[in-house]
Amino acid sequence: MSKEVRKFEAETQKVLDLVIHSLYTNKDIFLRELVANAADAIDKVRFEALKDTSLAEDWGIRIEVDDKAKTLKISDNGIGMTRDEVVENLGTIAQSGTKAFLQAIEEQKAAGKDIPELIGQFGVGFYSAFMVADEITVETKKAGYDGKGVRWISKGDGEYSLEDIDKEEHGSVITLKLQKEAEKYLQKWTIKEIIKKYSDFIEYPVRMKDTVKEPKEGSEGKDEKDIEYVDVEKDEVLNSQKAIWLRNPSEIKDEEYQQFFKHISHSPEDALKTIHFSAEGKTEFKALLYIPSKNPFNMFMPDTKKKNLHLYVRRIFITDECPNLVPEYLRFIDGVVDSSDLPLNVSRETLQDNPTIEKIQKNIVRKVIGELKKIKDKKPEKYEEFFKEFGRFIKEGVYADYSNKEKLQELLLFETMNQEPGKLISLKEYIDTMPSEQKDIYYIIGESRNVLENSPHLEIFRSKGFDVLFMTDPIDEFVASGMFEYEKKQLKAVGKGDIDLGEEKKDDKEKDEDLKKEYNTLLEVIQKKLDENVKEVRFSKRLTDSACCLVGEAYDQSPYMQRIMKSMNQEMPKTKRVLELNSEHPIVKSMKKLYEVDSENKKIGEFAELLYDQALLTEGSPIDNPLDFSKRVADLMVLGLDKEVKEKGSDK
Ligand code: ADP
């Protein structure tokens, strides 16, 4: 095929422009990205080579500098790319990646933060080379492919060219024509430093020729002072290539662990916790796992499934998309698992229901939960930090991982009514500090502490000094409804069902009965008026100050969850709730008086609707008919004002 020129996709060019024209503090990472790509490419071909021995060779990456041409070259003998793959991989960026990246950049910029660290996380690593290069040439040939190689050239300015070339070896050669300002990347010591820093753990040797002084031939046996030295070009391996996870933990410095973490996770920050262990016995594997300190998901891309743990079989990289290596809810864990039980030629498909993988998973889960528990017990502050970032995943585990539910429950933290805002406590601490008369664990769900604090549902609990868990995370609804109980104490929503505060005396019961009789017909009238929305009107045990509140059945969704579902355009069947009234409240008492003197009075129905709307508003739900509501409030205001005027008038 002859030479052709193509345009970058619009979104791709946008990302490119951002990468090229934004201000960076750390351009060095372009080399890390290119070397990582080269290593990935070798990983892939090495996997193929297990089946096709004609490919097996001396895997490696080479860096070359050309001072005169001002070019830096990174070559690998990896998998290479076909023409179509070049277009696919270098001319476009996966849509989801691009969007997430652009959004992330915006947010980082708004927060005044550095951008390049994001690059690796979004699969746009290759483009980071445009930070230092005026022009990039990629020459590549796919392994196991008989045809021609392909050359891709671009200045990053909207278009790129493609042409066929003769290339013998499979693999890729990336040549950067360095910008004037980036010529420091021609210095060999700079390159060595960067490779040592970022790519030391890469499994393949990264080689570069360097001139070293060596004694001239025939110097043997001469006196030190008589030896003549000459410059010799020598291949140097720049990285140690040590598979850190196979080494003895006692010999590894924390700094090395952190470097490796950054290398595999592309994270700019240190990991919160390193877990390095080996399992022996029935399943043998080594694992080096990391709990990151920052959650890369919720920041920018809540739904994007990131790559998983890296699975190796006896030092050979197999995949970073192995299903079931960790359960979904532990997808935030980074690291490496190296198994000696799996056959080298496992295909990615056969990993799906692999019993060895299942065993490894069980082991990892046990270990991670155990380590989290340790942090929680020994370093509560650090744990709180963790929980603020990753608490959601633990919550997900509570309802998704039945076999570890109990242990995961121990890891939960919540805000509660009786604790300072922002302070998180465990369920155990909750139980330990709740008053002795409190029998159950109570919770309330809503969008924020502020809204919850003002909920009438809490009144009776507050007056008794009981504690209530504040649940403000959308996922809490699932956790709460999946948990049922903790330490034999039932979990109950303060806004659902009949509540039993455990001290109802005989007198109270009688009083209840009396009230019911006394108000019976009024309650019926109100109920009829609100029939469309309310299935029962009754007196409340929850209220001390407010006139009314709405209450659901034990298994109903919370109104908060219903609002979330609605906002996601989910069809929601209408659930009728119970309207609870406070028999001690003046409004209720006055309604009764009015009813007794004029049972047909229109105001009774109108006020019933006002009460209902009020109950909705206090829990943060929208009301059905805001116009009616404001008209009624306006009427009441006029009444109030008239009364005021009358009083002032009679003062005179
Ligand atoms: P990422 O590596 O995160 O996927 P990049 O922008 O760095 O994103 O690279 C895009 C794609 O281009 C890679 O996924 C890979 O398929 C391909 N690629 C990049 N460099 C090489 C290389 N040296 N050899 C083979 N393929 C490569």
Short mmCIF file of N, CA and C in Angstrom, two decimals, residues 157-221:
data_model
loop_
_atom_site.label_atom_id
_atom_site.label_comp_id
_atom_site.label_asym_id
_atom_site.label_seq_id
_atom_site.Cartn_x
_atom_site.Cartn_y
_atom_site.Cartn_z
N ASP A 157 0.03 17.35 14.95
CA ASP A 157 -0.67 18.59 14.59
C ASP A 157 -1.91 18.30 13.77
N GLY A 158 -2.60 17.22 14.05
CA GLY A 158 -3.85 16.98 13.36
C GLY A 158 -3.81 15.80 12.42
N GLU A 159 -2.63 15.49 11.89
CA GLU A 159 -2.61 14.37 10.95
C GLU A 159 -1.38 13.49 11.12
N TYR A 160 -1.45 12.35 10.50
CA TYR A 160 -0.30 11.45 10.51
C TYR A 160 -0.23 10.76 9.15
N SER A 161 0.98 10.28 8.82
CA SER A 161 1.09 9.56 7.55
C SER A 161 1.41 8.10 7.81
N LEU A 162 1.06 7.27 6.84
CA LEU A 162 1.30 5.83 6.95
C LEU A 162 1.93 5.34 5.67
N GLU A 163 2.92 4.50 5.76
CA GLU A 163 3.44 3.88 4.54
C GLU A 163 4.03 2.51 4.85
N ASP A 164 4.05 1.66 3.84
CA ASP A 164 4.65 0.33 4.01
C ASP A 164 6.16 0.45 4.03
N ILE A 165 6.79 -0.39 4.81
CA ILE A 165 8.25 -0.42 4.81
C ILE A 165 8.72 -1.88 4.87
N ASP A 166 9.98 -2.06 4.51
CA ASP A 166 10.57 -3.38 4.72
C ASP A 166 11.17 -3.39 6.11
N LYS A 167 10.70 -4.34 6.89
CA LYS A 167 11.26 -4.46 8.25
C LYS A 167 11.37 -5.94 8.54
N GLU A 168 12.53 -6.35 8.94
CA GLU A 168 12.70 -7.78 9.11
C GLU A 168 12.17 -8.30 10.44
N GLU A 169 12.69 -7.72 11.50
CA GLU A 169 12.32 -8.19 12.83
C GLU A 169 10.92 -7.71 13.20
N HIS A 170 10.21 -8.54 13.94
CA HIS A 170 8.95 -8.03 14.49
C HIS A 170 9.27 -7.11 15.66
N GLY A 171 8.31 -6.28 15.98
CA GLY A 171 8.53 -5.33 17.06
C GLY A 171 8.41 -3.91 16.55
N SER A 172 8.69 -2.95 17.44
CA SER A 172 8.49 -1.55 17.08
C SER A 172 9.72 -0.71 17.40
N VAL A 173 9.89 0.31 16.57
CA VAL A 173 10.95 1.29 16.81
C VAL A 173 10.28 2.65 16.86
N ILE A 174 10.40 3.31 17.99
CA ILE A 174 9.78 4.63 18.13
C ILE A 174 10.92 5.66 18.10
N THR A 175 10.86 6.57 17.14
CA THR A 175 11.92 7.58 17.06
C THR A 175 11.35 8.95 17.36
N LEU A 176 11.93 9.61 18.34
CA LEU A 176 11.45 10.94 18.70
C LEU A 176 12.44 11.98 18.19
N LYS A 177 11.94 12.92 17.40
CA LYS A 177 12.77 14.05 17.01
C LYS A 177 12.55 15.06 18.13
N LEU A 178 13.57 15.22 18.97
CA LEU A 178 13.37 16.00 20.21
C LEU A 178 13.21 17.49 19.95
N GLN A 179 12.36 18.11 20.75
CA GLN A 179 12.22 19.56 20.68
C GLN A 179 13.52 20.19 21.19
N LYS A 180 13.74 21.41 20.79
CA LYS A 180 14.95 22.12 21.22
C LYS A 180 15.04 22.11 22.75
N GLU A 181 13.91 22.38 23.39
CA GLU A 181 13.92 22.49 24.86
C GLU A 181 14.07 21.13 25.53
N ALA A 182 13.96 20.08 24.75
CA ALA A 182 13.98 18.76 25.38
C ALA A 182 15.28 18.01 25.10
N GLU A 183 16.28 18.75 24.73
CA GLU A 183 17.51 18.07 24.33
C GLU A 183 18.26 17.40 25.47
N LYS A 184 17.83 17.71 26.68
CA LYS A 184 18.49 17.05 27.80
C LYS A 184 18.26 15.53 27.75
N TYR A 185 17.24 15.12 27.02
CA TYR A 185 16.99 13.69 26.91
C TYR A 185 17.96 12.99 25.96
N LEU A 186 18.93 13.76 25.46
CA LEU A 186 20.01 13.14 24.70
C LEU A 186 21.15 12.74 25.63
N GLN A 187 21.11 13.28 26.85
CA GLN A 187 22.17 12.94 27.81
C GLN A 187 21.95 11.54 28.35
N LYS A 188 23.01 10.75 28.27
CA LYS A 188 22.83 9.36 28.68
C LYS A 188 22.57 9.21 30.17
N TRP A 189 23.23 10.06 30.96
CA TRP A 189 22.99 9.89 32.40
C TRP A 189 21.56 10.26 32.78
N THR A 190 20.98 11.19 32.03
CA THR A 190 19.58 11.54 32.30
C THR A 190 18.69 10.33 32.01
N ILE A 191 18.97 9.71 30.88
CA ILE A 191 18.18 8.54 30.51
C ILE A 191 18.34 7.44 31.54
N LYS A 192 19.59 7.20 31.95
CA LYS A 192 19.84 6.15 32.94
C LYS A 192 19.06 6.41 34.22
N GLU A 193 19.09 7.68 34.62
CA GLU A 193 18.41 8.02 35.86
C GLU A 193 16.91 7.76 35.76
N ILE A 194 16.34 8.16 34.63
CA ILE A 194 14.89 8.00 34.47
C ILE A 194 14.52 6.51 34.44
N ILE A 195 15.31 5.73 33.72
CA ILE A 195 15.00 4.30 33.64
C ILE A 195 15.11 3.65 35.01
N LYS A 196 16.14 4.02 35.74
CA LYS A 196 16.34 3.45 37.08
C LYS A 196 15.13 3.80 37.95
N LYS A 197 14.70 5.03 37.80
CA LYS A 197 13.64 5.50 38.67
C LYS A 197 12.30 4.84 38.34
N TYR A 198 11.97 4.79 37.06
CA TYR A 198 10.62 4.35 36.72
C TYR A 198 10.54 2.92 36.19
N SER A 199 11.61 2.44 35.62
CA SER A 199 11.46 1.18 34.88
C SER A 199 12.40 0.09 35.37
N ASP A 200 12.87 0.26 36.59
CA ASP A 200 13.85 -0.71 37.10
C ASP A 200 13.28 -2.13 37.15
N PHE A 201 11.98 -2.24 37.39
CA PHE A 201 11.39 -3.57 37.58
C PHE A 201 10.95 -4.22 36.28
N ILE A 202 10.97 -3.47 35.21
CA ILE A 202 10.61 -4.05 33.92
C ILE A 202 11.42 -5.33 33.76
N GLU A 203 10.69 -6.37 33.35
CA GLU A 203 11.34 -7.68 33.34
C GLU A 203 12.38 -7.88 32.28
N TYR A 204 12.35 -7.02 31.25
CA TYR A 204 13.28 -7.21 30.14
C TYR A 204 14.39 -6.20 30.24
N PRO A 205 15.56 -6.58 29.79
CA PRO A 205 16.67 -5.64 29.89
C PRO A 205 16.43 -4.42 29.00
N VAL A 206 16.65 -3.24 29.56
CA VAL A 206 16.63 -2.02 28.76
C VAL A 206 18.09 -1.69 28.51
N ARG A 207 18.51 -1.78 27.25
CA ARG A 207 19.93 -1.61 26.95
C ARG A 207 20.19 -0.29 26.27
N MET A 208 21.41 0.21 26.54
CA MET A 208 21.81 1.42 25.82
C MET A 208 23.33 1.33 25.66
N LYS A 209 23.80 1.83 24.53
CA LYS A 209 25.26 1.86 24.33
C LYS A 209 25.80 3.08 25.03
N ASP A 210 26.90 2.90 25.71
CA ASP A 210 27.53 4.04 26.33
C ASP A 210 29.04 3.89 26.19
N THR A 211 29.71 5.01 26.18
CA THR A 211 31.17 4.92 26.08
C THR A 211 31.76 4.83 27.47
N VAL A 212 32.61 3.84 27.63
CA VAL A 212 33.31 3.71 28.91
C VAL A 212 34.80 3.70 28.61
N LYS A 213 35.56 4.11 29.60
CA LYS A 213 37.01 4.07 29.43
C LYS A 213 37.51 2.69 29.84
N GLU A 214 38.29 2.09 28.96
CA GLU A 214 38.85 0.79 29.30
C GLU A 214 40.35 0.78 29.02
N PRO A 215 41.09 -0.01 29.75
CA PRO A 215 42.52 -0.09 29.51
C PRO A 215 42.77 -0.57 28.08
N LYS A 216 43.70 0.05 27.42
CA LYS A 216 44.04 -0.31 26.05
C LYS A 216 44.53 -1.76 26.01
N GLU A 217 44.32 -2.41 24.88
CA GLU A 217 44.76 -3.79 24.77
C GLU A 217 46.25 -3.91 25.05
N GLY A 218 46.63 -5.00 25.69
CA GLY A 218 48.03 -5.20 25.99
C GLY A 218 48.48 -4.52 27.27
N SER A 219 47.49 -4.02 28.06
CA SER A 219 47.84 -3.33 29.30
C SER A 219 48.06 -4.29 30.48
N GLU A 220 47.69 -5.56 30.30
CA GLU A 220 47.80 -6.50 31.41
C GLU A 220 49.22 -6.51 31.98
N GLY A 221 49.25 -6.50 33.27
CA GLY A 221 50.53 -6.61 33.94
C GLY A 221 51.29 -5.30 34.06
#
